[in-house]
Amino acid sequence: YLAAMRAGDVPPNARVIEFYLEPGASLDVAHAQQHYLGANYPPGARDIAARGVNCVAQGVARRTAGGETRYSLGSNPDVTLDLLPNLDAARRAGREIVTIAAVHPQMPYLFGSAELAADAFDAVLDDPRGVTTLFGPPNAPLSSVDHAIGLHASALARDGGTLQIGIGELGDALCYALLLRHQQNGAWAQALRDLGTERNVPGLLDAEGGREPFRDGLFASTEMFVDQMLDLYRAGILRRRVYDSLPLSRLIASGQAGDRFDARILGDLPHVGAGPRLDAAQFAELRHFGVFRQDCEWRDGRIRSPEGEWIEADLADPSAVAALAASCLGRELRNGHVLHAGFFLGPRGFYAALRDMPERELRQFDMRGVGWINQLYGPEGHLRVLQRRDARFVNSTMMVTLLGAAVSDTLEDGRVVSGVGGQYNFVAMAHALPGARSVLCLRATRTKAGETRSNLVWSHGSATIPRHLRDVVVTEYGIADLRGRTDGECVAALLNVADSRFQPGLLDQARAARKLPA
């Protein structure tokens, strides 16, 4: 359909509606520009359903174990998981909708939220003649400018925190710099000194980031699972596990428990919402996550130990707690995740690595709906807040105005370059989550047809991120901390990370607008 759109010969009975375009590829494609749906990522499923979708087809992975066949949405549970409940409601209202799974032998099988039972689909296509090679774009080379931006941004990551990375070379450069920080800390620190990273933001790295290798590690909550995340995992950086249990997450956040624990956890649980008398659901949750041994069971308010002793499931009873600690207590938490993501895309080697990874490791990567990844709303909102501590949401942008607005998807004349995607949501989350920061990265200049222009501009006709959500901006020249700053302070901070060839003209515009003194 892209070929037809670009050639201008889309059949008259067809219309292609998209809410994200290949960046820069459709600027002069009339069909794409006229039928672009301006939505950010999470409402995508809502808008698709509202337009009357009657067929959903998706490439999937298939797995048969213990006589049961299941399917994984693999690389893209993002919109589908959010869309399926809408389709169920439409079906109950009498609409005819068909769901189709196209089995792809190369699709990595991801567990957890991405798994669906066979009855989730009305039809399954499994014909080798219809299989093409999975789309696997190679990684683009990184320039010196990209590496400089990645190094600056890597100093803002806080050990024990959360990481989100956007799409493209600047995200790749950040991953490389994080590996350098962890594995060759001396060389990394020297590079920061050589770049003058702290010149414009003295104290920021100690207050918001870090200088040491990662002892506690990071958890990733990211829209796109980029292949460099596997490098972070193998290096021991991506290792902070989160658990889909509100009581346990509260204990971890308070410092009263970690991946390993002792009998004190039984006394702490009633203070965080579990018990004191454990019902069947609470017991099942705690056993699933390893607080109780897997060979224990709950029945009628009592817990059966592996030795066959029945113990009251009452965490307020000291004798019961002592018996549970002696016979039923696990040693460490299990079934945690080091990454939540909405979709993945990368080189063929990335897909092969996921296919070859042992199941025990692969289960640590949980692919989820974008409604979970990109926002805090919903019944599990408090759980997401606890899991995403000290989050750093690192994304790329095309241009930034001197008042802090970011331009990431649309040109001045209204033509769409790509789409909002999830950037707005991550920036908004950075302002909603305690300890979180939004980091928008951009190259200070761009060159086209021999003409170099500044990507820091005085104003622009559209904004993906409004100025009131300004936070941290990074160019190859350094870091600008805009949070809580006045307009004049923002202008000055951004001028400091602009290319010097364009500073005088930008300074004149700021003065003319009375944002800087004469």
XYZ file of C-alpha atoms in Angstrom:
518
model
C 0.000 0.000 0.000
C 2.955 2.341 0.537
C 3.963 1.869 -3.075
C 0.435 2.683 -4.235
C 0.281 5.757 -2.007
C 3.608 7.066 -3.234
C 2.651 6.441 -6.853
C -0.699 8.172 -6.350
C -2.742 5.200 -7.560
C -4.534 3.977 -4.438
C -7.762 2.353 -5.686
C -10.749 4.670 -5.330
C -12.553 2.240 -3.006
C -9.610 2.158 -0.562
C -8.335 4.565 2.037
C -5.275 4.033 4.236
C -5.430 5.684 7.661
C -2.310 5.730 9.842
C -1.399 7.450 13.094
C 2.347 6.928 12.732
C 4.394 7.223 9.533
C 7.878 6.098 8.691
C 9.828 9.222 9.727
C 10.206 11.633 6.831
C 9.093 9.131 4.194
C 5.648 10.573 3.416
C 6.160 14.335 3.479
C 5.106 14.643 -0.164
C 2.626 11.746 -0.266
C -0.813 13.344 -0.540
C -2.781 10.255 0.492
C -0.721 9.811 3.668
C -0.905 13.477 4.634
C -4.665 13.764 4.033
C -5.570 10.564 5.882
C -3.154 10.859 8.800
C -4.987 10.451 12.112
C -3.416 12.768 14.690
C -3.456 10.589 17.792
C -0.834 9.753 20.343
C -0.219 6.091 21.016
C -2.501 4.986 23.894
C -5.790 6.236 22.361
C -4.926 4.431 19.116
C -6.942 1.339 20.012
C -9.921 3.480 20.994
C -9.818 5.398 17.719
C -9.421 2.237 15.636
C -12.458 0.688 17.296
C -14.476 3.886 16.917
C -13.869 3.893 13.169
C -15.645 0.566 12.867
C -12.811 -1.903 12.425
C -14.172 -5.309 11.430
C -10.963 -7.287 10.863
C -7.759 -7.475 12.889
C -4.851 -9.472 11.445
C -1.508 -9.897 13.134
C 1.670 -11.900 12.771
C 2.088 -14.198 15.779
C 4.331 -16.900 17.200
C 2.920 -20.311 18.094
C 3.909 -22.723 20.844
C 2.547 -26.118 21.850
C 3.391 -27.408 25.309
C 1.638 -30.083 27.355
C -0.831 -30.642 24.546
C -1.998 -26.998 24.605
C -1.393 -24.635 21.719
C -0.996 -20.982 22.546
C -0.110 -17.906 20.532
C 2.054 -14.915 21.326
C 1.515 -11.476 19.870
C 5.286 -11.464 19.805
C 6.654 -8.183 18.561
C 3.443 -6.137 18.754
C 1.006 -6.626 21.616
C 0.986 -2.829 21.902
C -2.333 -1.849 20.304
C -3.844 -5.333 19.977
C -4.055 -6.027 23.706
C -5.834 -2.704 24.214
C -8.056 -3.244 21.167
C -9.414 -6.719 21.985
C -11.703 -5.593 24.869
C -13.215 -2.961 22.539
C -13.873 -5.637 19.938
C -15.520 -7.918 22.491
C -17.903 -5.116 23.443
C -18.684 -4.416 19.781
C -19.414 -8.097 19.165
C -21.821 -8.203 22.069
C -23.567 -5.233 20.453
C -24.057 -7.283 17.278
C -21.155 -6.193 15.090
C -19.359 -8.803 13.004
C -15.596 -8.720 13.592
C -12.945 -11.224 12.535
C -9.572 -11.726 14.251
C -6.842 -13.464 12.275
C -3.487 -14.832 13.469
C -0.795 -15.274 10.839
C 1.783 -17.700 12.242
C 5.352 -16.687 11.476
C 8.082 -19.274 12.159
C 10.705 -16.576 12.820
C 8.605 -14.571 15.281
C 10.081 -14.793 18.805
C 7.615 -16.219 21.320
C 7.219 -13.803 24.242
C 5.421 -14.958 27.372
C 3.235 -13.198 29.915
C 0.855 -10.530 28.736
C 1.614 -11.198 25.057
C 0.293 -14.779 25.274
C -3.222 -15.578 24.060
C -5.187 -18.804 23.982
C -6.040 -20.331 20.620
C -9.687 -19.292 20.917
C -8.678 -15.616 20.822
C -8.616 -15.852 17.028
C -11.364 -16.715 14.553
C -8.866 -17.896 11.943
C -5.248 -18.984 11.943
C -3.132 -18.714 8.796
C -0.220 -21.146 8.722
C 0.989 -21.448 5.154
C 4.758 -21.356 4.465
C 4.051 -19.886 1.034
C 2.779 -16.717 2.701
C 5.802 -16.195 4.955
C 8.342 -13.480 4.227
C 11.455 -12.605 6.221
C 10.689 -10.596 9.341
C 11.410 -6.922 8.771
C 14.792 -6.305 10.414
C 16.288 -2.868 9.829
C 20.026 -2.657 10.515
C 21.338 -0.277 13.124
C 22.435 3.024 11.614
C 26.021 4.150 12.288
C 26.542 6.597 15.148
C 28.269 9.927 14.594
C 30.476 11.806 17.035
C 27.516 14.111 17.676
C 25.324 11.117 18.575
C 27.959 9.755 20.954
C 28.303 13.139 22.662
C 24.541 13.322 23.225
C 24.469 9.746 24.541
C 27.295 10.441 26.965
C 25.603 13.539 28.381
C 22.306 11.674 28.817
C 23.921 8.606 30.398
C 24.993 10.674 33.383
C 21.332 11.422 34.174
C 20.401 7.760 34.784
C 20.028 6.970 38.474
C 21.110 3.562 39.759
C 18.109 1.538 40.913
C 15.821 3.566 38.662
C 13.810 3.101 35.481
C 14.753 3.624 31.848
C 12.700 4.397 28.741
C 14.438 4.880 25.415
C 12.981 6.224 22.198
C 13.593 5.043 18.663
C 16.710 5.844 16.620
C 20.412 6.524 16.746
C 20.311 8.718 19.847
C 18.782 5.861 21.851
C 21.495 3.549 20.528
C 24.143 6.070 21.585
C 22.656 6.261 25.077
C 22.843 2.464 25.452
C 26.475 2.507 24.364
C 27.259 5.239 26.897
C 25.492 3.344 29.692
C 27.634 0.293 28.882
C 30.736 2.501 28.960
C 29.708 3.960 32.334
C 29.242 0.479 33.779
C 32.137 -1.409 32.198
C 34.821 1.268 31.694
C 33.900 3.849 34.268
C 37.218 5.684 34.148
C 37.050 6.198 30.388
C 33.409 7.289 30.677
C 34.214 9.843 33.398
C 37.106 11.227 31.354
C 34.828 11.594 28.325
C 32.356 13.612 30.409
C 35.168 15.861 31.594
C 36.416 16.320 28.044
C 32.911 17.212 26.868
C 32.367 19.663 29.723
C 29.075 17.970 30.615
C 28.659 19.775 33.927
C 29.582 23.216 32.691
C 25.995 24.438 32.273
C 24.391 22.346 35.016
C 26.705 22.205 38.039
C 25.360 19.793 40.640
C 22.721 18.254 38.376
C 24.496 14.942 37.853
C 24.853 14.324 41.578
C 21.312 15.482 42.315
C 19.531 13.647 39.508
C 21.915 11.145 37.920
C 25.007 9.229 38.880
C 28.694 8.696 38.237
C 29.302 5.121 39.327
C 28.719 1.726 37.697
C 25.261 0.264 38.273
C 25.120 -1.683 41.529
C 21.342 -2.102 41.833
C 20.694 -1.915 38.089
C 17.843 -0.482 36.050
C 14.313 -1.594 35.164
C 13.062 -0.772 31.662
C 9.517 0.432 31.072
C 9.663 1.393 27.442
C 7.444 1.597 24.405
C 10.051 0.008 22.144
C 12.248 -2.888 23.228
C 15.390 -1.956 21.288
C 18.021 -4.608 20.638
C 20.613 -2.725 22.690
C 18.449 -3.477 25.736
C 19.756 -7.038 25.461
C 23.290 -5.651 25.700
C 22.292 -3.807 28.875
C 20.767 -7.019 30.223
C 23.829 -9.139 29.428
C 26.088 -6.510 31.017
C 24.126 -6.633 34.277
C 22.716 -3.107 33.942
C 19.145 -4.144 33.161
C 18.559 -6.261 36.255
C 16.232 -4.480 38.675
C 13.145 -6.681 38.844
C 9.606 -5.495 39.455
C 6.693 -7.624 40.580
C 3.024 -7.284 39.693
C 2.010 -7.328 43.341
C 1.015 -4.131 45.094
C 1.889 -5.337 48.643
C 5.322 -6.582 47.572
C 5.988 -3.437 45.550
C 5.166 -1.352 48.608
C 7.625 -3.356 50.708
C 10.347 -3.008 48.089
C 9.748 0.730 47.726
C 10.009 1.180 51.496
C 13.259 -0.769 51.651
C 11.752 -3.480 53.878
C 12.243 -6.231 51.278
C 14.302 -7.032 48.234
C 14.668 -9.929 45.858
C 15.857 -11.961 48.842
C 14.016 -11.825 52.159
C 13.670 -13.468 55.559
C 10.867 -14.235 58.029
C 10.339 -10.535 58.805
C 8.382 -10.253 55.571
C 5.451 -12.114 57.189
C 5.154 -9.440 59.859
C 5.474 -6.631 57.327
C 2.847 -7.867 54.854
C -0.252 -6.870 56.899
C 0.999 -3.264 56.907
C 1.033 -3.111 53.090
C -2.360 -4.621 52.311
C -1.903 -8.401 52.519
C -3.885 -10.081 55.286
C -3.622 -10.335 58.179
C -5.862 -13.318 57.346
C -4.801 -14.421 53.891
C -7.600 -15.414 51.537
C -7.121 -17.734 48.583
C -6.273 -14.954 46.124
C -3.734 -13.302 48.429
C -2.050 -16.623 49.132
C -1.921 -17.503 45.434
C -0.310 -14.138 44.637
C 2.307 -14.491 47.357
C 3.100 -18.058 46.334
C 3.370 -17.046 42.676
C 5.975 -14.435 43.569
C 7.924 -16.749 45.850
C 7.000 -15.604 49.355
C 5.562 -19.052 49.994
C 7.020 -22.254 48.638
C 5.437 -23.685 45.507
C 4.580 -26.978 47.248
C 2.301 -25.262 49.777
C -1.458 -24.940 49.317
C -4.333 -22.931 50.824
C -7.647 -24.409 51.844
C -10.420 -23.051 54.074
C -8.269 -20.399 55.709
C -5.281 -22.656 56.367
C -1.991 -23.282 54.614
C -0.655 -26.791 54.162
C 3.126 -27.115 54.567
C 5.203 -29.504 52.398
C 5.290 -31.838 55.404
C 1.506 -31.973 55.518
C 0.950 -29.703 58.538
C -2.045 -27.351 58.315
C -1.285 -23.843 59.623
C -3.705 -20.973 60.122
C -3.269 -18.368 57.343
C -3.226 -15.609 59.947
C -0.289 -13.207 59.912
C -1.531 -11.626 63.151
C -1.059 -14.910 65.064
C 2.560 -15.198 66.310
C 2.427 -18.992 66.537
C 1.071 -19.269 62.986
C 3.717 -16.854 61.694
C 6.462 -18.895 63.373
C 5.141 -22.123 61.856
C 4.794 -20.560 58.404
C 8.326 -19.174 58.621
C 9.717 -22.555 59.604
C 7.936 -24.661 56.976
C 6.401 -22.580 54.185
C 8.559 -19.522 53.567
C 10.440 -19.105 50.302
C 13.893 -17.598 50.041
C 13.674 -15.110 47.213
C 11.087 -13.458 45.023
C 10.364 -15.020 41.648
C 8.456 -14.207 38.442
C 9.762 -10.661 38.306
C 10.401 -8.627 35.170
C 13.381 -6.535 34.155
C 11.477 -5.018 31.222
C 7.944 -4.047 30.214
C 7.588 -3.015 26.573
C 4.916 -2.481 23.927
C 6.729 -3.628 20.781
C 10.151 -4.553 19.479
C 11.964 -3.990 16.226
C 15.583 -4.577 15.313
C 18.137 -6.443 13.224
C 17.692 -10.131 12.457
C 20.305 -11.043 15.050
C 18.084 -9.489 17.721
C 15.179 -11.764 16.782
C 17.501 -14.780 16.745
C 18.782 -13.905 20.223
C 15.220 -13.776 21.573
C 14.326 -17.068 19.895
C 17.408 -18.780 21.332
C 17.128 -17.373 24.855
C 16.210 -19.924 27.566
C 12.593 -19.611 28.679
C 13.599 -18.815 32.253
C 15.420 -15.697 31.062
C 12.940 -14.758 28.359
C 10.101 -14.603 30.891
C 11.812 -11.592 32.444
C 10.845 -9.562 29.356
C 7.106 -8.907 29.436
C 5.480 -7.424 26.339
C 2.336 -5.481 27.243
C -0.355 -3.242 25.836
C 0.635 0.339 25.245
C -2.138 1.389 27.636
C -0.043 -0.129 30.425
C 3.347 1.091 29.251
C 2.586 4.688 28.316
C 0.433 5.920 31.166
C -0.379 5.631 34.850
C -4.168 5.422 34.599
C -6.179 2.334 35.468
C -6.832 0.149 38.502
C -3.128 -0.729 38.802
C -2.000 2.896 38.664
C -0.383 2.863 42.108
C 1.513 -0.315 41.194
C 2.935 1.357 38.083
C 4.046 4.349 40.136
C 5.937 2.090 42.545
C 7.539 0.077 39.747
C 8.730 3.146 37.780
C 10.808 4.793 40.477
C 13.403 7.401 39.486
C 12.347 7.093 35.848
C 14.356 8.647 33.035
C 12.258 8.976 29.887
C 14.790 9.613 27.116
C 13.390 10.538 23.697
C 14.496 12.275 20.533
C 13.024 15.421 19.072
C 13.557 17.404 15.872
C 13.559 20.935 17.234
C 13.184 22.781 20.527
C 12.034 26.383 20.868
C 13.946 28.648 23.227
C 10.900 28.666 25.513
C 11.105 24.882 25.859
C 8.450 23.514 23.496
C 9.522 20.436 21.521
C 8.726 19.777 17.862
C 8.897 16.052 17.121
C 6.344 15.143 14.474
C 5.150 18.023 12.241
C 6.734 20.698 10.057
C 5.808 24.368 10.162
C 3.465 23.969 7.173
C 1.532 21.132 8.832
C 3.063 18.193 6.978
C 3.479 15.185 9.271
C 6.991 13.790 9.540
C 6.148 10.753 11.684
C 3.596 11.012 14.478
C 3.261 11.829 18.146
C 3.700 8.184 19.148
C 4.185 7.926 22.885
C 6.443 10.898 23.459
C 3.764 13.109 24.995
C 2.777 10.372 27.444
C 6.317 9.808 28.665
C 6.905 13.517 29.143
C 3.634 13.828 31.067
C 4.579 10.803 33.208
C 7.919 12.427 34.022
C 6.026 15.308 35.599
C 3.586 12.993 37.414
C 5.979 10.410 38.859
C 8.083 11.220 41.927
C 11.766 11.430 41.088
C 11.211 11.169 37.307
C 12.686 13.333 34.562
C 11.967 13.754 30.869
C 15.128 13.999 28.753
C 14.615 15.205 25.173
C 17.667 14.791 22.949
C 18.401 16.508 19.659
C 21.307 17.378 17.424
C 21.997 21.104 17.618
C 21.993 21.492 13.827
C 20.860 19.792 10.623
C 22.277 20.111 7.121
C 20.277 19.673 3.922
C 21.320 20.539 0.386
C 24.467 22.150 1.744
C 22.626 24.491 4.127
C 23.073 24.118 7.886
C 20.282 25.235 10.198
C 19.825 25.329 13.940
C 17.471 22.834 15.572
C 17.113 25.248 18.476
C 14.701 27.868 17.185
C 12.897 30.861 18.576
C 9.402 29.610 17.689
C 7.602 27.035 15.550
C 4.091 26.640 14.187
C 3.419 23.348 15.972
C 4.526 21.660 19.167
C 4.470 18.011 20.170
C 5.411 18.912 23.739
C 4.077 22.242 25.037
C 6.403 24.608 26.824
C 4.730 24.044 30.186
C 6.042 20.450 30.133
C 9.650 21.491 29.561
C 12.198 19.533 31.544
C 15.688 18.424 30.407
C 17.072 19.048 26.901
C 20.348 17.503 25.709
C 22.406 18.396 22.627
C 25.989 17.488 21.763
C 27.004 20.696 23.557
C 25.572 19.743 26.935
C 22.520 19.610 29.169
C 19.870 22.295 29.726
C 17.779 21.829 32.876
C 14.511 23.703 32.264
C 12.293 22.356 35.036
C 11.032 25.075 37.345
C 12.858 27.776 35.384
C 11.516 31.145 34.238
C 11.243 31.946 30.544
C 14.431 34.013 30.664
C 16.310 31.240 32.436
C 15.091 28.702 29.857
C 16.222 30.881 26.959
C 19.668 31.291 28.518
C 20.008 27.564 29.289
C 19.080 26.548 25.742
C 21.350 29.161 24.165
C 24.190 27.545 26.122
C 23.647 24.216 24.315
C 22.973 25.731 20.878
C 25.528 25.800 18.074
C 27.529 29.024 18.427
C 26.972 29.937 14.768
C 23.307 30.568 15.553
C 23.536 32.008 19.062
C 23.671 35.711 18.057
C 20.540 35.552 15.914
C 18.612 33.595 18.549
C 19.792 36.028 21.214
C 18.489 38.968 19.171
C 15.067 37.306 18.828
C 14.874 36.646 22.563
C 15.752 40.245 23.336
C 13.218 41.547 20.807
C 10.533 39.509 22.570
C 11.622 40.980 25.940
C 12.619 37.518 27.234
C 16.213 38.605 27.900
C 17.559 41.985 29.024
C 19.270 44.156 26.459
